[in-house]
Coordinates of C-alpha atoms and ligand atoms in Angstrom, one line a residue:
M1 CA -8.7 -121.5 106.9
T2 CA -7.5 -119.2 109.9
Q3 CA -8.4 -116.3 111.2
T4 CA -6.0 -113.1 111.6
A5 CA -5.4 -112.0 115.1
P6 CA -6.6 -108.5 115.3
Q7 CA -4.4 -105.9 116.0
D8 CA -5.6 -104.0 119.0
R9 CA -3.8 -100.4 119.0
A10 CA -3.0 -98.9 122.5
G11 CA -5.9 -96.8 123.4
A12 CA -8.1 -98.2 120.6
T13 CA -11.6 -99.6 121.0
P14 CA -10.8 -103.5 121.0
P15 CA -12.7 -105.1 117.9
P16 CA -16.1 -106.3 118.8
R17 CA -16.5 -110.2 119.2
V18 CA -19.2 -111.1 116.2
A19 CA -21.7 -113.8 116.3
V20 CA -23.5 -114.6 113.1
V21 CA -27.1 -116.3 113.2
G22 CA -28.2 -117.8 109.7
M23 CA -25.3 -119.3 107.7
H24 CA -27.1 -120.2 104.7
G25 CA -29.1 -118.4 102.1
Y26 CA -28.4 -114.9 102.6
G27 CA -26.6 -115.7 106.0
A28 CA -23.6 -117.3 103.6
Q29 CA -23.0 -113.4 102.7
H30 CA -22.9 -112.4 106.8
V31 CA -20.3 -115.7 107.1
R32 CA -18.3 -114.1 104.3
H33 CA -18.1 -110.8 105.2
A34 CA -17.5 -111.3 109.1
V35 CA -14.6 -113.7 107.8
E36 CA -13.4 -110.6 105.5
L37 CA -13.8 -107.9 108.2
A38 CA -11.9 -110.4 110.9
G39 CA -9.2 -110.6 108.1
R40 CA -8.7 -106.9 108.4
G41 CA -8.6 -106.8 112.2
R42 CA -12.1 -104.9 112.4
L43 CA -13.5 -107.8 114.3
V44 CA -13.0 -111.3 116.2
F45 CA -15.3 -113.8 114.6
V46 CA -16.3 -116.0 117.7
A47 CA -19.3 -118.1 116.5
A48 CA -21.9 -118.9 113.9
A49 CA -25.4 -120.9 114.4
D50 CA -28.0 -122.3 112.0
R51 CA -30.3 -125.0 112.1
V52 CA -28.5 -126.8 109.4
P53 CA -24.6 -127.3 109.9
A54 CA -21.8 -125.1 108.4
A55 CA -20.5 -125.9 104.7
A56 CA -17.0 -127.6 104.9
D57 CA -14.5 -124.9 105.0
Q58 CA -17.2 -122.2 105.5
L59 CA -16.2 -121.3 109.2
P60 CA -12.4 -120.2 109.9
D61 CA -10.8 -122.2 112.4
G62 CA -11.8 -120.9 116.0
V63 CA -15.1 -120.0 115.2
R64 CA -17.6 -122.0 117.6
E65 CA -20.8 -123.9 115.8
F66 CA -23.9 -123.8 117.2
T67 CA -27.2 -125.2 116.2
D68 CA -29.5 -123.0 118.6
A69 CA -29.1 -119.2 118.7
A70 CA -30.1 -119.0 122.2
E71 CA -27.4 -121.7 123.3
M72 CA -24.8 -119.6 121.5
L73 CA -25.6 -116.5 123.1
A74 CA -25.4 -118.1 126.4
E75 CA -22.2 -119.6 125.9
V76 CA -20.1 -117.0 123.9
G77 CA -20.0 -113.4 125.0
A78 CA -20.7 -111.4 121.5
D79 CA -20.6 -107.9 121.3
V80 CA -22.6 -107.9 118.0
V81 CA -24.6 -110.7 116.7
T82 CA -25.8 -110.6 112.9
I83 CA -29.3 -112.2 112.2
A84 CA -30.1 -113.3 108.6
T85 CA -32.8 -115.8 109.5
P86 CA -36.6 -116.2 108.1
I87 CA -38.4 -113.1 108.6
H88 CA -40.9 -114.5 111.2
T89 CA -37.6 -115.7 113.8
H90 CA -36.2 -112.0 113.5
L91 CA -37.8 -110.8 116.5
P92 CA -37.0 -113.4 118.9
I93 CA -33.7 -114.1 118.0
A94 CA -33.1 -110.2 118.3
E95 CA -34.6 -109.9 121.3
L96 CA -32.1 -112.7 122.9
A97 CA -29.1 -111.3 121.3
L98 CA -30.2 -107.3 122.8
R99 CA -30.9 -109.0 126.4
A100 CA -27.6 -111.0 126.0
G101 CA -25.8 -107.6 125.7
A102 CA -25.3 -107.4 121.9
D103 CA -25.9 -104.6 119.3
V104 CA -27.5 -106.3 116.6
L105 CA -27.6 -105.9 112.4
L106 CA -30.8 -107.5 111.8
E107 CA -31.8 -108.2 108.1
K108 CA -34.7 -106.7 106.5
P109 CA -37.3 -106.6 107.0
P110 CA -36.5 -106.3 110.8
V111 CA -40.1 -107.5 111.9
T112 CA -43.7 -108.5 110.5
S113 CA -45.9 -106.0 112.1
L114 CA -46.1 -102.4 113.8
S115 CA -46.6 -103.9 117.2
Q116 CA -43.4 -106.3 116.9
F117 CA -41.9 -103.2 115.9
E118 CA -42.4 -101.1 118.7
E119 CA -41.5 -104.3 120.8
L120 CA -38.1 -104.3 119.3
G121 CA -37.8 -100.7 119.7
R122 CA -38.3 -101.0 123.5
A123 CA -36.1 -104.1 124.0
A124 CA -33.0 -102.0 122.4
A125 CA -34.1 -98.7 124.5
E126 CA -34.2 -101.4 127.9
T127 CA -31.1 -102.8 127.2
G128 CA -29.1 -99.8 125.8
R129 CA -28.3 -101.7 122.8
V130 CA -28.8 -100.9 119.0
V131 CA -30.2 -102.3 116.2
Q132 CA -29.0 -101.8 112.6
V133 CA -31.3 -103.0 109.8
G134 CA -29.8 -104.9 107.0
F135 CA -31.2 -102.3 103.8
Q136 CA -27.7 -102.2 102.6
S137 CA -28.6 -99.6 99.8
L138 CA -28.8 -97.0 102.8
G139 CA -25.0 -97.5 102.8
S140 CA -24.6 -96.0 99.7
H141 CA -22.9 -93.0 99.3
A142 CA -25.1 -92.1 96.6
I143 CA -27.5 -91.2 99.2
G144 CA -26.2 -88.4 100.8
E145 CA -24.9 -86.6 97.6
L146 CA -28.8 -87.1 96.3
R147 CA -30.0 -85.5 99.7
R148 CA -27.7 -82.7 99.1
M149 CA -28.7 -82.2 95.4
M150 CA -32.2 -82.0 96.4
A151 CA -31.7 -79.9 99.3
A152 CA -29.7 -77.4 97.2
G153 CA -32.3 -77.1 94.9
E154 CA -30.1 -78.4 92.0
L155 CA -32.8 -80.7 90.5
G156 CA -35.4 -77.6 91.0
E157 CA -38.6 -78.4 92.9
I158 CA -38.9 -82.0 93.7
T159 CA -42.3 -83.4 92.2
G160 CA -42.1 -86.9 93.0
I161 CA -40.0 -89.8 94.0
S162 CA -40.5 -93.3 92.1
G163 CA -39.5 -96.8 92.4
V164 CA -39.3 -99.2 89.8
G165 CA -38.5 -102.9 90.6
R166 CA -38.7 -105.5 87.4
W167 CA -37.3 -108.9 88.7
L168 CA -37.7 -112.5 87.7
R169 CA -38.0 -115.1 90.4
T170 CA -38.2 -118.6 89.3
L171 CA -40.8 -121.3 90.6
D172 CA -37.6 -122.8 92.4
Y173 CA -37.4 -119.3 94.4
W174 CA -40.7 -119.9 95.9
R175 CA -39.9 -123.6 96.9
R176 CA -36.4 -122.9 98.7
S177 CA -37.8 -122.8 102.3
P178 CA -41.1 -123.4 103.8
W179 CA -41.5 -119.5 104.6
A180 CA -40.9 -118.3 100.9
G181 CA -44.0 -116.9 99.4
R182 CA -46.3 -117.2 102.8
R183 CA -48.1 -114.7 104.5
Q184 CA -48.3 -117.0 107.4
L185 CA -46.8 -120.3 108.2
D186 CA -48.3 -122.3 111.3
G187 CA -50.3 -119.7 112.5
V188 CA -47.1 -117.5 112.6
E189 CA -47.4 -114.1 110.3
V190 CA -44.3 -114.4 108.0
V191 CA -45.5 -111.4 105.6
D192 CA -43.2 -112.5 102.6
G193 CA -43.6 -110.8 99.4
V194 CA -42.4 -108.5 96.8
V195 CA -42.8 -105.3 98.6
T196 CA -41.5 -106.6 102.2
N197 CA -38.9 -109.0 101.0
P198 CA -36.7 -109.2 97.6
L199 CA -37.4 -105.5 96.4
A200 CA -37.9 -103.9 99.9
H201 CA -34.9 -101.8 99.4
A202 CA -36.6 -99.6 96.7
T203 CA -39.5 -98.7 99.2
A204 CA -37.0 -98.1 102.1
T205 CA -34.7 -96.1 99.6
A206 CA -37.4 -94.2 98.4
L207 CA -38.5 -93.4 102.0
R208 CA -34.8 -92.5 103.1
L209 CA -34.5 -89.9 100.1
A210 CA -37.9 -88.8 100.6
G211 CA -36.3 -87.6 104.3
A212 CA -39.9 -89.9 105.2
D213 CA -38.2 -93.0 106.7
T214 CA -39.4 -92.7 110.2
L215 CA -42.9 -94.1 111.7
E216 CA -44.2 -90.3 110.9
G217 CA -42.8 -90.4 107.6
P218 CA -45.5 -91.5 105.3
A219 CA -49.0 -89.4 105.9
E220 CA -50.8 -91.4 103.5
L221 CA -50.3 -94.7 102.4
E222 CA -51.9 -97.3 100.0
V223 CA -50.6 -100.8 98.9
E224 CA -52.2 -102.8 95.8
L225 CA -51.1 -106.3 95.8
F226 CA -51.4 -109.0 93.4
R227 CA -49.9 -112.5 92.8
A228 CA -49.4 -114.2 89.5
N229 CA -47.3 -116.9 90.9
S230 CA -49.2 -120.1 92.9
I231 CA -48.2 -118.5 96.3
E232 CA -49.9 -116.8 99.3
A233 CA -47.8 -113.6 99.3
D234 CA -48.0 -110.8 96.5
D235 CA -45.4 -110.9 93.8
T236 CA -46.7 -107.7 91.7
S237 CA -47.4 -104.4 94.0
V238 CA -47.6 -100.9 94.0
V239 CA -47.3 -98.6 97.0
R240 CA -48.2 -95.3 97.1
I241 CA -47.2 -92.8 99.7
V242 CA -47.7 -89.0 100.2
T243 CA -45.2 -87.8 102.8
A244 CA -46.0 -85.4 105.7
T245 CA -44.7 -82.6 103.2
G246 CA -47.0 -83.6 100.5
L247 CA -44.4 -85.4 98.4
P248 CA -45.6 -88.4 96.3
V249 CA -43.5 -91.4 96.7
T250 CA -44.7 -94.5 94.5
V251 CA -42.8 -97.9 94.2
A252 CA -44.4 -100.3 91.6
L253 CA -42.8 -103.9 91.8
T254 CA -42.9 -107.2 90.2
L255 CA -41.2 -110.3 90.5
C256 CA -43.0 -111.6 87.0
A257 CA -40.8 -109.5 84.7
G258 CA -39.4 -111.4 81.4
E259 CA -36.0 -110.2 82.3
Q260 CA -34.0 -109.3 85.4
E261 CA -33.6 -105.7 85.5
T262 CA -31.5 -103.6 87.9
P263 CA -34.2 -101.7 90.3
F264 CA -34.0 -97.8 90.5
V265 CA -35.5 -95.3 92.6
E266 CA -35.9 -91.8 90.6
V267 CA -36.4 -88.5 92.1
T268 CA -37.9 -86.1 89.9
G269 CA -37.5 -82.5 90.0
T270 CA -38.4 -79.5 87.7
A271 CA -34.8 -78.9 86.7
G272 CA -33.9 -82.5 86.5
S273 CA -34.0 -85.8 87.8
A274 CA -31.7 -88.4 89.1
R275 CA -32.2 -92.3 89.0
F276 CA -30.4 -94.1 91.6
F277 CA -29.5 -97.9 90.8
Y278 CA -29.5 -98.9 94.2
T279 CA -28.2 -102.2 94.0
D280 CA -25.0 -100.9 92.1
D281 CA -24.7 -97.6 93.8
V282 CA -25.0 -96.0 90.3
V283 CA -26.7 -92.4 89.9
E284 CA -27.8 -91.4 86.2
L285 CA -28.5 -87.7 86.4
R286 CA -30.3 -85.7 83.6
R287 CA -30.8 -82.1 83.7
A288 CA -34.3 -80.8 82.2
G289 CA -33.8 -80.6 78.4
D290 CA -30.7 -82.9 78.2
D291 CA -30.6 -86.1 76.1
V292 CA -27.8 -87.6 77.8
A293 CA -27.6 -88.5 81.2
Q294 CA -24.0 -88.3 83.3
R295 CA -23.3 -91.3 85.3
V296 CA -21.7 -91.3 88.4
V297 CA -20.7 -94.4 90.3
F298 CA -20.5 -94.2 94.3
D299 CA -19.0 -96.1 97.0
R300 CA -20.6 -97.9 99.7
T301 CA -20.0 -98.4 103.6
S302 CA -21.1 -101.9 104.9
L303 CA -23.6 -102.0 107.6
L304 CA -21.8 -104.2 109.8
D305 CA -18.7 -101.9 109.3
N306 CA -20.8 -98.6 110.0
L307 CA -22.3 -100.4 113.1
I308 CA -18.6 -101.3 114.7
E309 CA -17.7 -97.5 113.8
H310 CA -20.5 -96.4 116.0
R311 CA -19.7 -98.4 118.7
A312 CA -16.1 -97.4 118.6
T313 CA -16.8 -93.7 117.9
G314 CA -20.2 -93.1 118.2
A315 CA -20.4 -92.4 114.1
T316 CA -24.1 -92.3 113.1
L317 CA -25.8 -95.3 112.3
L318 CA -26.5 -95.6 108.4
S319 CA -29.7 -98.0 109.0
P320 CA -31.0 -97.8 112.7
L321 CA -34.4 -99.3 113.7
T322 CA -36.2 -95.9 113.5
S323 CA -35.4 -95.3 110.2
S324 CA -37.3 -98.4 109.5
G325 CA -40.6 -96.8 111.0
G326 CA -41.7 -95.8 107.5
F327 CA -41.0 -98.7 105.7
T328 CA -42.8 -101.0 108.7
R329 CA -45.8 -99.1 108.2
V330 CA -46.0 -100.2 104.3
L331 CA -45.1 -103.5 105.7
D332 CA -48.1 -103.6 108.4
A333 CA -50.5 -102.4 105.3
V334 CA -49.2 -105.5 103.3
R335 CA -49.8 -107.7 106.3
R336 CA -53.4 -106.5 106.7
G337 CA -54.0 -106.3 102.7
R338 CA -55.1 -108.9 100.7
P339 CA -53.1 -109.9 97.4
R340 CA -55.6 -110.9 94.5
Q341 CA -54.8 -113.6 92.0
I342 CA -53.9 -112.4 88.3
P343 CA -55.8 -114.3 86.1
S344 CA -53.8 -116.9 84.3
S345 CA -54.8 -115.7 81.0
F346 CA -52.9 -112.9 81.3
S347 CA -49.4 -114.7 82.4
E348 CA -47.4 -117.2 81.0
L349 CA -45.1 -120.0 82.3
R350 CA -41.8 -119.5 80.8
E351 CA -38.9 -121.8 80.6
D352 CA -35.7 -120.6 79.7
E353 CA -31.7 -120.1 80.9
H354 CA -33.4 -118.8 84.2
G355 CA -35.5 -121.7 85.0
R356 CA -39.4 -122.0 84.7
H357 CA -40.7 -118.8 85.8
V358 CA -44.3 -116.9 85.4
V359 CA -44.2 -113.8 83.3
I360 CA -47.1 -111.2 83.4
G361 CA -48.0 -109.8 79.7
G362 CA -46.6 -106.3 79.4
I363 CA -45.6 -105.6 83.3
E364 CA -42.8 -103.9 82.4
D365 CA -44.9 -101.0 81.0
W366 CA -47.4 -100.9 83.7
V367 CA -45.1 -101.0 86.6
E368 CA -43.3 -97.9 85.1
R369 CA -46.3 -96.0 84.3
A370 CA -47.6 -96.7 88.1
A371 CA -44.3 -95.5 89.6
F372 CA -43.9 -92.1 87.5
E373 CA -47.9 -91.5 87.4
H374 CA -48.2 -92.3 91.2
R375 CA -51.1 -94.5 90.5
T376 CA -52.0 -97.9 91.4
F377 CA -52.3 -100.8 88.5
S378 CA -56.3 -100.7 89.1
A379 CA -56.4 -96.9 88.8
L380 CA -54.4 -97.1 85.6
D381 CA -57.2 -99.7 84.3
A382 CA -54.4 -102.4 83.7
P383 CA -56.0 -105.3 82.0
F384 CA -54.8 -107.9 84.7
A385 CA -56.1 -105.6 87.6
R386 CA -59.8 -104.9 86.5
Ligands
LIG401 N1 -30.1 -107.6 102.5 C1 -30.6 -108.3 101.3 O1 -30.0 -107.8 100.2 C2 -31.0 -109.8 101.6 C3 -31.0 -110.6 100.5 C4 -31.6 -111.9 100.8 C5 -32.3 -112.1 101.8 N2 -32.3 -111.4 102.8 C6 -33.1 -111.4 104.1 O2 -32.3 -112.4 104.8 C7 -33.0 -113.3 105.5 C8 -33.1 -114.6 105.1 O3 -33.6 -114.8 103.9 P1 -33.0 -116.4 103.1 O4 -33.7 -116.1 101.9 O5 -31.6 -116.1 103.1 O6 -33.6 -117.4 104.3 P2 -33.5 -119.1 103.9 O7 -34.8 -119.6 104.5 O8 -32.9 -119.6 102.6 O9 -32.2 -119.2 104.9 C9 -32.3 -118.8 106.4 C10 -31.2 -119.6 107.1 O10 -31.3 -119.4 108.5 C11 -31.7 -120.5 109.1 N3 -32.6 -120.5 110.2 C12 -33.7 -120.7 110.1 N4 -34.5 -120.5 111.3 C13 -33.3 -120.5 112.3 C14 -33.3 -120.4 113.7 N5 -34.2 -120.1 114.5 N6 -31.9 -120.2 114.0 C15 -30.8 -120.1 113.4 N7 -30.8 -120.5 111.9 C16 -32.3 -120.5 111.5 C17 -31.8 -121.9 108.0 O11 -31.5 -123.0 108.5 C18 -31.4 -121.1 106.9 O12 -30.0 -121.5 106.8 C19 -34.5 -112.6 105.5 O13 -34.6 -111.6 106.4 C20 -34.5 -112.1 104.3 O14 -35.4 -111.0 103.7 C21 -31.7 -110.3 102.5

């Protein structure tokens, strides 16, 4: 594989030199995207670091490979660094990158606590660099359109926002990395779990739609955490928020569904509702009284492309660190919370085409009820939560 030389138009900002930290797991996606954008002349892919060597043909010719992010940053002058490493390594690597003079695309969740959030914000301010957080759903053009519709009153008065996530994760998912399913690892907080990691976009997207994504966004916050798998972290949880404007935002999530479903965030109003399938950029609009929903598919701007545009033209960042403040409040509540074990009589271990996975009986309905009735599982008197 070779890298296309970027064309630097006269007078245009030269494409940034981009380095990637974390090449496997989700990092493989970052590598592919860097290769793609390099091919379009949007960036120069200069280096990648991971403790595990790159796969054969993973890196184009000319991309230097390192096993250590600090060594990489000291040797190559990167303008932008993308980070897709385990959650508890985010802050130190992001700070290194900022202090080396780079802007950062940092995977979600950005950090493991509110105090780390403040520390990262300080590092960005001191260095004059920016952090874009990898909530890629915030790059969906559906968000702007939904916010416009809400402001224009096209859904009537907004009465609530509900997030529903029903995913299935196999036992192998929890065994893929030493930090998976952990709240702490060797005394360091990891804060993995359904709310903070795999279905984190549901909360981040709901808060963005509610206009409550900064630190001050949530006025009231409650989390209820359960686990059915043999892990430390939560796999089935409810997040209840009331925003500063009094809007209820409730997200109910599980990784113990019988089937994998497309997660969504729904805006409910007195004149209709809009269901946003945020992984697919699809919105289903339903006017009050209509049986048939109108389906609209939107485009999406990649967060790395947006960060490059921000550097070149000052374009607004789609997922700046400040917009993860509300989410980080939720994460911090999860960090301080204590997941309750669901008795095994309420779940079963299934073996099917997905692999071996735990399924909580009837969880699909409980998740939907919690999200739309804005109540926790225990307030609904779900049997597994008694
Ligand atoms: N935006 C999304 O949709 C999305 C999806 C999946 C994961 N993620 C996020 O990506 C991050 C990584 O998750 P994952 O599931 O791929 O993790 P993983 O453990 O499967 O992979 C992490 C990679 O980082 C490498 N690594 C670990 N420590 C390192 C270090 N100090 N320096 C350099 N490399 C190091 C590992 O060798 C591994 O290749 C997490 O923050 C996760 O939440 C985001």
